[in-house]
Short mmCIF file of C-alpha atoms (C1' of nucleotides) in Angstrom, two decimals:
data_model
loop_
_atom_site.label_atom_id
_atom_site.label_comp_id
_atom_site.label_asym_id
_atom_site.label_seq_id
_atom_site.Cartn_x
_atom_site.Cartn_y
_atom_site.Cartn_z
CA UNK Y 1 25.37 17.63 5.12
CA UNK Y 2 24.32 16.08 1.90
CA UNK Y 3 26.00 16.25 -1.39
CA UNK Y 4 25.76 19.52 -3.21
CA UNK Y 5 23.02 19.57 -5.83
CA UNK Y 6 24.41 18.38 -9.09
CA UNK Y 7 22.98 21.28 -11.03
CA UNK Y 8 24.41 24.02 -8.87
CA UNK Y 9 27.66 24.09 -10.71
CA UNK Y 10 28.55 25.34 -14.16
CA UNK Y 11 25.31 27.22 -14.52
CA UNK Y 12 23.46 24.17 -15.65
CA UNK Y 13 19.89 24.82 -16.51
CA UNK Y 14 17.05 23.86 -14.21
CA UNK Y 15 13.33 23.98 -14.49
CA UNK Y 16 10.96 23.04 -17.25
CA UNK Y 17 12.33 21.49 -20.37
CA UNK Y 18 11.90 23.16 -23.74
CA UNK Y 19 10.84 21.21 -26.82
CA UNK Y 20 14.31 21.78 -28.24
CA UNK Y 21 15.93 20.22 -25.25
CA UNK Y 22 13.55 17.33 -25.40
CA UNK Y 23 14.37 16.74 -29.03
CA UNK Y 24 18.09 16.82 -28.36
CA UNK Y 25 17.72 14.28 -25.62
CA UNK Y 26 15.50 12.01 -27.69
CA UNK Y 27 17.78 12.19 -30.68
CA UNK Y 28 20.84 11.41 -28.66
CA UNK Y 29 19.38 8.48 -26.77
CA UNK Y 30 17.87 7.01 -29.91
CA UNK Y 31 21.25 7.09 -31.55
CA UNK Y 32 23.53 6.17 -28.70
CA UNK Y 33 21.46 5.02 -25.81
CA UNK Y 34 21.72 6.89 -22.59
CA UNK Y 35 24.95 5.25 -21.52
CA UNK Y 36 26.37 7.20 -18.67
CA UNK Y 37 23.89 9.79 -17.58
CA UNK Y 38 26.67 11.91 -16.26
CA UNK Y 39 28.32 12.34 -19.60
CA UNK Y 40 25.16 12.33 -21.65
CA UNK Y 41 24.23 16.03 -21.41
CA UNK Y 42 27.65 17.11 -22.58
CA UNK Y 43 27.59 14.68 -25.48
CA UNK Y 44 24.05 15.61 -26.37
CA UNK Y 45 24.73 19.31 -26.19
CA UNK Y 46 22.43 19.92 -23.29
CA UNK Y 47 23.07 22.38 -20.50
CA UNK Y 48 21.52 20.03 -17.99
CA UNK Y 49 22.87 17.71 -15.40
CA UNK Y 50 22.72 14.00 -16.06
CA UNK Y 51 20.25 13.53 -13.32
CA UNK Y 52 17.84 15.96 -14.86
CA UNK Y 53 18.22 14.22 -18.22
CA UNK Y 54 17.56 10.85 -16.69
CA UNK Y 55 14.44 12.11 -14.97
CA UNK Y 56 13.16 13.78 -18.08
CA UNK Y 57 13.71 10.66 -20.11
CA UNK Y 58 12.33 8.14 -17.68
CA UNK Y 59 9.35 10.18 -16.61
CA UNK Y 60 8.35 11.89 -19.79
CA UNK Y 61 10.20 11.19 -23.02
CA UNK Y 62 10.53 7.44 -22.92
CA UNK Y 63 8.61 6.09 -25.92
CA UNK Y 64 6.84 3.36 -24.01
CA UNK Y 65 5.19 5.68 -21.55
CA UNK Y 66 1.46 5.43 -21.42
CA UNK Y 67 -0.33 8.73 -21.07
CA UNK Y 68 -3.79 9.57 -19.93
CA UNK Y 69 -6.08 8.54 -17.16
CA UNK Y 70 -5.44 5.52 -15.07
CA UNK Y 71 -7.85 2.73 -15.82
CA UNK Y 72 -9.82 1.12 -13.06
CA UNK Y 73 -7.69 -1.98 -13.35
CA UNK Y 74 -4.54 0.06 -13.02
CA UNK Y 75 -5.94 1.87 -10.04
CA UNK Y 76 -6.93 -1.36 -8.37
CA UNK Y 77 -3.51 -2.79 -9.05
CA UNK Y 78 -1.87 0.24 -7.51
CA UNK Y 79 -3.94 -0.06 -4.37
CA UNK Y 80 -3.27 -3.73 -4.05
CA UNK Y 81 0.43 -3.41 -4.62
CA UNK Y 82 0.64 -0.48 -2.27
CA UNK Y 83 -0.99 -2.51 0.44
CA UNK Y 84 1.81 -5.00 0.07
CA UNK Y 85 4.77 -2.90 -0.91
CA UNK Y 86 4.04 0.43 0.66
CA UNK Y 87 5.59 3.45 -1.00
CA UNK Y 88 7.80 1.37 -3.24
CA UNK Y 89 6.73 3.31 -6.29
CA UNK Y 90 9.34 1.86 -8.53
CA UNK Y 91 8.30 -1.66 -7.62
CA UNK Y 92 4.69 -0.76 -8.22
CA UNK Y 93 5.57 0.87 -11.51
CA UNK Y 94 7.32 -2.29 -12.56
CA UNK Y 95 3.97 -4.01 -12.48
CA UNK Y 96 2.24 -1.35 -14.50
CA UNK Y 97 3.66 -1.22 -18.01
CA UNK Y 98 3.92 2.25 -19.39
CA UNK Y 99 3.49 3.98 -16.06
CA UNK Y 100 6.34 5.65 -14.25
CA UNK Y 101 6.95 5.62 -10.55
CA UNK Y 102 6.59 9.37 -10.51
CA UNK Y 103 3.26 9.20 -12.24
CA UNK Y 104 1.98 6.53 -9.92
CA UNK Y 105 3.24 8.41 -6.91
CA UNK Y 106 1.49 11.56 -8.04
CA UNK Y 107 -1.69 9.70 -8.78
CA UNK Y 108 -1.62 8.09 -5.39
CA UNK Y 109 -1.09 11.33 -3.58
CA UNK Y 110 -3.63 13.31 -5.52
CA UNK Y 111 -6.41 10.79 -6.02
CA UNK Y 112 -6.23 7.47 -4.27
CA UNK Y 113 -4.86 8.67 -0.98
CA UNK Y 114 -7.51 11.30 -0.60
CA UNK Y 115 -10.25 8.90 -1.46
CA UNK Y 116 -9.08 6.39 1.08
CA UNK Y 117 -8.95 9.09 3.70
CA UNK Y 118 -12.47 10.13 2.88
CA UNK Y 119 -13.53 6.56 3.37
CA UNK Y 120 -11.91 6.44 6.76
CA UNK Y 121 -9.08 4.23 5.64
CA UNK Y 122 -5.53 4.89 6.61
CA UNK Y 123 -3.70 5.04 3.29
CA UNK Y 124 -0.52 3.89 4.97
CA UNK Y 125 -1.83 0.77 6.63
CA UNK Y 126 -4.82 0.19 4.36
CA UNK Y 127 -6.86 -0.41 7.45
CA UNK Y 128 -9.74 1.52 8.90
CA UNK Y 129 -8.30 4.19 11.06
CA UNK Y 130 -7.89 3.09 14.65
CA UNK Y 131 -9.34 6.27 16.00
CA UNK Y 132 -12.59 5.16 14.46
CA UNK Y 133 -12.50 1.62 15.73
CA UNK Y 134 -12.28 1.14 19.45
CA UNK Y 135 -11.22 -2.41 20.09
CA UNK Y 136 -10.76 -1.99 23.78
CA UNK Y 137 -14.44 -1.38 24.11
CA UNK Y 138 -15.05 -4.63 22.37
CA UNK Y 139 -12.89 -6.72 24.58
CA UNK Y 140 -12.73 -5.08 27.95
CA UNK Y 141 -16.07 -6.25 29.37
CA UNK Y 142 -15.13 -9.83 28.77
CA UNK Y 143 -11.95 -9.55 30.71
CA UNK Y 144 -13.59 -8.98 34.03
CA UNK Y 145 -16.73 -10.94 33.34
CA UNK Y 146 -15.87 -13.63 30.90
CA UNK Y 147 -19.21 -15.33 31.13
CA UNK Y 148 -20.64 -12.36 29.41
CA UNK Y 149 -18.22 -12.44 26.60
CA UNK Y 150 -20.23 -11.80 23.58
CA UNK Y 151 -18.71 -13.37 20.56
CA UNK Y 152 -20.67 -11.08 18.35
CA UNK Y 153 -18.89 -8.20 19.95
CA UNK Y 154 -15.59 -9.92 19.63
CA UNK Y 155 -16.27 -10.54 16.01
CA UNK Y 156 -17.22 -7.00 15.42
CA UNK Y 157 -20.82 -7.29 14.44
CA UNK Y 158 -21.97 -4.85 17.02
CA UNK Y 159 -23.38 -1.52 15.97
CA UNK Y 160 -20.77 0.37 17.89
CA UNK Y 161 -18.43 -0.42 15.07
CA UNK Y 162 -19.12 1.50 11.98
CA UNK Y 163 -20.41 -1.10 9.63
CA UNK Y 164 -19.29 0.77 6.61
CA UNK Y 165 -15.78 0.76 7.94
CA UNK Y 166 -16.01 -2.91 8.56
CA UNK Y 167 -17.08 -3.47 5.03
CA UNK Y 168 -14.19 -1.43 3.80
CA UNK Y 169 -11.84 -3.36 6.03
CA UNK Y 170 -13.09 -6.59 4.60
CA UNK Y 171 -12.62 -5.43 1.10
CA UNK Y 172 -9.22 -4.11 1.90
CA UNK Y 173 -8.18 -7.41 3.23
CA UNK Y 174 -9.51 -9.02 0.15
CA UNK Y 175 -7.42 -6.66 -1.82
CA UNK Y 176 -4.41 -7.45 0.30
CA UNK Y 177 -4.98 -11.11 -0.14
CA UNK Y 178 -5.11 -10.75 -3.84
CA UNK Y 179 -2.05 -8.66 -3.79
CA UNK Y 180 -0.30 -11.21 -1.71
CA UNK Y 181 -1.11 -13.78 -4.31
CA UNK Y 182 -0.08 -11.48 -7.02
CA UNK Y 183 3.18 -10.73 -5.38
CA UNK Y 184 3.86 -14.30 -4.51
CA UNK Y 185 3.19 -15.29 -8.04
CA UNK Y 186 5.39 -12.53 -9.26
CA UNK Y 187 8.14 -13.61 -6.97
CA UNK Y 188 8.16 -16.93 -8.65
CA UNK Y 189 9.03 -15.18 -11.86
CA UNK Y 190 12.60 -14.16 -12.32
CA UNK Y 191 13.11 -10.48 -12.62
CA UNK Y 192 10.04 -9.51 -10.73
CA UNK Y 193 10.15 -6.93 -8.00
CA UNK Y 194 13.45 -5.43 -7.39
CA UNK Y 195 12.97 -5.69 -3.68
CA UNK Y 196 11.27 -8.95 -2.99
CA UNK Y 197 12.75 -10.33 0.19
CA UNK Y 198 10.50 -8.44 2.48
CA UNK Y 199 7.51 -9.88 0.76
CA UNK Y 200 8.96 -13.24 0.29
CA UNK Y 201 9.92 -13.74 3.85
CA UNK Y 202 6.82 -12.32 5.30
CA UNK Y 203 4.09 -11.44 2.95
CA UNK Y 204 2.57 -8.82 5.14
CA UNK Y 205 5.54 -7.21 6.63
CA UNK Y 206 4.69 -4.29 4.46
CA UNK Y 207 2.22 -3.50 7.18
CA UNK Y 208 4.97 -2.18 9.28
CA UNK Y 209 2.96 0.45 11.08
CA UNK Y 210 0.48 -2.14 12.10
CA UNK Y 211 3.06 -4.06 13.96
CA UNK Y 212 2.88 -1.43 16.57
CA UNK Y 213 -0.30 -3.11 17.60
CA UNK Y 214 1.39 -6.33 18.42
CA UNK Y 215 1.73 -5.32 21.99
CA UNK Y 216 -1.67 -3.84 22.32
CA UNK Y 217 -4.65 -5.45 23.93
CA UNK Y 218 -5.80 -6.72 20.62
CA UNK Y 219 -5.27 -10.42 20.34
CA UNK Y 220 -2.90 -11.58 17.72
CA UNK Y 221 -5.30 -12.86 15.19
CA UNK Y 222 -3.99 -14.02 11.89
CA UNK Y 223 -6.48 -14.87 9.28
CA UNK Y 224 -6.66 -16.28 5.86
CA UNK Y 225 -8.36 -14.38 3.20
CA UNK Y 226 -9.86 -16.65 0.69
CA UNK Y 227 -11.57 -14.62 -1.92
CA UNK Y 228 -9.59 -15.06 -5.02
CA UNK Y 229 -11.56 -12.93 -7.36
CA UNK Y 230 -13.09 -10.25 -5.29
CA UNK Y 231 -12.58 -6.76 -6.58
CA UNK Y 232 -11.44 -4.09 -4.32
CA UNK Y 233 -14.52 -2.21 -3.28
CA UNK Y 234 -17.50 -4.42 -3.14
CA UNK Y 235 -20.63 -3.62 -1.30
CA UNK Y 236 -22.03 -6.86 -0.08
CA UNK Y 237 -22.29 -7.13 3.66
CA UNK Y 238 -19.56 -9.17 5.22
CA UNK Y 239 -19.92 -7.79 8.62
CA UNK Y 240 -19.21 -10.88 10.60
CA UNK Y 241 -15.77 -11.20 9.25
CA UNK Y 242 -14.97 -7.62 9.01
CA UNK Y 243 -13.86 -6.73 12.46
CA UNK Y 244 -11.76 -9.76 12.95
CA UNK Y 245 -10.45 -9.24 9.51
CA UNK Y 246 -9.37 -5.85 10.54
CA UNK Y 247 -7.76 -7.25 13.63
CA UNK Y 248 -5.97 -9.62 11.45
CA UNK Y 249 -4.84 -6.92 9.16
CA UNK Y 250 -3.51 -4.93 12.04
CA UNK Y 251 -1.74 -7.62 13.91
CA UNK Y 252 -0.96 -9.91 11.10
CA UNK Y 253 1.64 -12.50 11.79
CA UNK Y 254 3.46 -14.86 9.58
CA UNK Y 255 0.55 -17.13 8.98
CA UNK Y 256 -1.11 -14.98 6.42
CA UNK Y 257 -0.91 -17.91 4.20
CA UNK Y 258 -0.21 -21.33 5.43
CA UNK Y 259 3.26 -22.23 4.46
CA UNK Y 260 3.48 -23.59 0.98
CA UNK Y 261 -0.03 -22.61 0.12
CA UNK Y 262 0.17 -21.31 -3.38
CA UNK Y 263 -3.13 -19.50 -3.17
CA UNK Y 264 -4.68 -18.01 -0.14
CA UNK Y 265 -8.08 -19.22 -1.12
CA UNK Y 266 -7.09 -22.71 -0.27
CA UNK Y 267 -8.50 -23.51 3.12
CA UNK Y 268 -7.46 -26.76 4.63
CA UNK Y 269 -10.21 -28.93 5.92
CA UNK Y 270 -8.84 -28.93 9.36
CA UNK Y 271 -8.02 -26.47 12.03
CA UNK Y 272 -10.87 -24.16 11.35
CA UNK Y 273 -13.90 -23.29 13.28
CA UNK Y 274 -16.69 -21.59 11.52
CA UNK Y 275 -18.04 -18.50 13.05
CA UNK Y 276 -21.43 -18.27 14.58
CA UNK Y 277 -23.69 -15.85 12.88
CA UNK Y 278 -25.70 -13.41 14.87
CA UNK Y 279 -26.27 -10.34 12.94
CA UNK Y 280 -29.45 -9.97 10.94
CA UNK Y 281 -27.46 -7.96 8.49
CA UNK Y 282 -25.34 -10.93 7.78
CA UNK Y 283 -26.20 -12.67 4.55
CA UNK Y 284 -28.82 -15.31 4.99
CA UNK Y 285 -26.91 -17.85 3.05
CA UNK Y 286 -24.24 -17.66 5.69
CA UNK Y 287 -26.67 -18.22 8.52
CA UNK Y 288 -28.46 -21.26 7.37
CA UNK Y 289 -27.35 -23.85 9.86
CA UNK Y 290 -27.60 -24.01 13.60
CA UNK Y 291 -24.75 -24.48 15.98
CA UNK Y 292 -23.49 -27.97 16.39
CA UNK Y 293 -22.34 -29.88 19.41
CA UNK Y 294 -18.77 -29.20 18.54
CA UNK Y 295 -19.38 -25.60 19.27
CA UNK Y 296 -19.11 -26.20 22.95
CA UNK Y 297 -15.46 -25.54 22.87
CA UNK Y 298 -16.10 -22.18 21.42
CA UNK Y 299 -19.12 -21.19 23.42
CA UNK Y 300 -18.71 -19.55 26.74
CA UNK Y 301 -18.93 -22.24 29.40
CA UNK Y 302 -19.80 -21.44 32.98
CA UNK Y 303 -16.77 -23.05 34.44
CA UNK Y 304 -14.47 -21.71 37.08
CA UNK Y 305 -13.73 -18.55 35.28
CA UNK Y 306 -16.44 -18.87 32.80
CA UNK Y 307 -14.63 -18.47 29.62
CA UNK Y 308 -12.40 -21.21 28.45
CA UNK Y 309 -9.65 -19.92 26.32
CA UNK Y 310 -8.20 -23.29 25.71
CA UNK Y 311 -9.58 -23.76 22.28
CA UNK Y 312 -8.32 -20.38 21.47
CA UNK Y 313 -4.97 -20.45 23.12
CA UNK Y 314 -4.00 -24.03 22.83
CA UNK Y 315 -1.36 -24.80 20.34
CA UNK Y 316 -3.03 -27.85 18.98
CA UNK Y 317 -6.58 -28.48 18.08
CA UNK Y 318 -8.28 -31.27 16.37
CA UNK Y 319 -10.84 -31.33 13.69
CA UNK Y 320 -12.80 -28.39 12.49
CA UNK Y 321 -15.49 -27.23 14.77
CA UNK Y 322 -18.45 -26.16 12.86
CA UNK Y 323 -20.69 -23.49 14.21
CA UNK Y 324 -22.82 -23.08 11.20
CA UNK Y 325 -22.89 -24.04 7.66
CA UNK Y 326 -21.21 -21.05 6.26
CA UNK Y 327 -18.58 -22.27 3.93
CA UNK Y 328 -17.02 -18.90 3.98
CA UNK Y 329 -16.45 -18.08 7.58
CA UNK Y 330 -13.93 -19.86 9.69
CA UNK Y 331 -12.06 -19.52 12.86
CA UNK Y 332 -8.70 -21.10 12.92
CA UNK Y 333 -8.26 -22.67 16.27
CA UNK Y 334 -4.99 -24.33 15.62
CA UNK Y 335 -1.44 -23.28 15.48
CA UNK Y 336 1.76 -24.50 14.07
CA UNK Y 337 4.45 -22.39 15.66
CA UNK Y 338 4.47 -23.37 19.27
CA UNK Y 339 6.80 -20.85 20.76
CA UNK Y 340 5.34 -17.99 18.93
CA UNK Y 341 1.87 -19.12 19.73
CA UNK Y 342 2.53 -19.32 23.42
CA UNK Y 343 4.00 -15.91 23.49
CA UNK Y 344 1.40 -14.23 21.45
CA UNK Y 345 -2.06 -13.80 22.72
CA UNK Y 346 -4.62 -15.77 20.81
CA UNK Y 347 -2.47 -16.02 17.78
CA UNK Y 348 -3.85 -17.97 14.91
CA UNK Y 349 -7.24 -17.62 16.40
CA UNK Y 350 -9.17 -16.67 13.38
CA UNK Y 351 -8.90 -17.74 9.88
CA UNK Y 352 -11.52 -16.23 7.73
CA UNK Y 353 -12.76 -16.92 4.35
CA UNK Y 354 -14.40 -14.05 2.64
CA UNK Y 355 -17.29 -14.88 0.40
CA UNK Y 356 -16.75 -14.17 -3.20
CA UNK Y 357 -19.62 -11.80 -3.37
CA UNK Y 358 -17.99 -8.58 -4.20
CA UNK Y 359 -19.03 -6.65 -7.17
CA UNK Y 360 -16.88 -4.07 -8.81
CA UNK Y 361 -19.47 -2.51 -11.05
CA UNK Y 362 -20.68 0.12 -8.67
CA UNK Y 363 -17.26 1.63 -8.52
CA UNK Y 364 -16.82 1.86 -12.22
"C1'" DA X 1 -13.22 40.23 -16.28
"C1'" DA X 2 -10.39 39.73 -12.38
"C1'" DC X 3 -9.00 37.41 -8.53
"C1'" DG X 4 -8.15 33.63 -5.36
"C1'" DC X 5 -7.90 28.96 -4.43
"C1'" DA X 6 -7.19 24.12 -5.05
"C1'" DG X 7 -5.70 20.29 -7.69
"C1'" DG X 8 -2.51 18.09 -10.76
"C1'" DC X 9 1.84 17.17 -12.36
"C1'" DA X 10 6.67 17.85 -13.79
"C1'" DA X 11 10.86 18.56 -11.82
"C1'" DC X 12 14.08 19.03 -8.06
"C1'" DC X 13 16.43 17.61 -3.78
"C1'" DG X 14 18.68 14.71 -0.72
"C1'" DC X 15 19.64 10.27 0.84
"C1'" DG X 16 20.59 5.30 0.24
"C1'" DT X 17 22.65 1.68 -2.37
"C1'" DC X 18 25.84 -0.46 -5.24
"C1'" DG X 19 29.91 -1.28 -7.69
"C1'" DA X 20 34.51 -0.11 -9.00
"C1'" DA X 21 39.03 1.36 -7.71
"C1'" DT K 1 38.29 -3.02 3.79
"C1'" DT K 2 37.54 1.57 2.69
"C1'" DT K 3 36.46 5.31 -0.24
"C1'" DC K 4 34.22 7.52 -3.84
"C1'" DG K 5 31.30 8.28 -7.72
"C1'" DA K 6 27.11 7.14 -10.24
"C1'" DC K 7 22.63 5.90 -10.15
"C1'" DG K 8 18.00 5.18 -8.34
"C1'" DC K 9 14.36 6.15 -5.27
"C1'" DG K 10 11.04 8.59 -2.41
"C1'" DG K 11 9.67 12.97 -0.63
"C1'" DT K 12 8.88 17.63 -1.61
"C1'" DT K 13 8.39 21.85 -4.18
"C1'" DG K 14 6.66 25.01 -7.31
"C1'" DC K 15 4.41 26.11 -11.54
"C1'" DC K 16 0.40 25.75 -14.42
"C1'" DT K 17 -4.38 25.24 -15.13
"C1'" DG K 18 -9.18 25.03 -14.16
"C1'" DC K 19 -12.91 26.39 -11.43
"C1'" DG K 20 -15.65 29.15 -8.36
"C1'" DT K 21 -16.78 33.67 -6.61
#
DNA sequence: AACGCAGGCAACCGCGTCGAA
DNA sequence: TTTCGACGCGGTTGCCTGCGT
């Protein structure tokens, strides 16, 4: 079994620290530094194990520790970083000066986690819980009768999907996008995150649980989030994007950001198809233009099997195909990784841009 | 006022990692 | 290359406090 607890021997004290013990520890470290934690308690005259001293110092006595409530900005940062890093509390704490990993962990478990759960968001994946979103019901009818494929259903603007959840999903993705930027930027700075490779190699691999969906019926739909300044919980309707955004979040592949894109709000002028807009709830400014002739490749033709997946599945596509004027909503119909694309179903299908409409004030 | 319950937080436990021998 | 010790991290526990009945 594991190593015996370090405090079991020699009758070392456990439990809450007394002010006298605190003072001894502070005095010693201020004079000598902590040095070896193992020898510190003996030198400092403390009947504690070194581990206990280290914990007490790093979590409570350290002079640079910030006390008190977490600010909204701190909370938002925690959520964003958690969406990227998962339960890497020390890495998250490294981005929040004055906050300890223990404090952040406690705050997450007692406040943020519960709130996300109340909102129907899985605090592990940062996605709307799958038991609340039934994707099979969205896609199944199209499989046996492709001519009836309803893009609005595919895009998740159907009432059967909880619109509030979709909004949350959108905002979560926005948050993730920001975090991705944040992390990527941080990674360019020496000394950032102690554990960067996972992020560096694959910005969204932190969504490990979501990878379970890779083999599900849900198409592999990467997307690009493009809102650079959106706060975490906005309230503007972004329903068209939301469902696909969620799909993206769940089955994200390595095209979260186009390679070498420094910011995810940079959308290339090519390889995108704007989404049609159907839903009256969708913002009017995103519905202002009719479909264009180029849409034909995206509409559902009545050919042999009705639905032509070629623009979706093909590995190369030409210029952008505009379905409406929305500058914010795109479908990426191209791909760059041939083998992967062929093997994955509809990968790189969507590439969304989320309007920068979100407002943080209501959550203050 | 007394009791029970839930939430918050400090501290502990055990495992993983890393570096030195 | 292997072993071992120290440290760090994440998960869990248990105590304290506040609130409702």
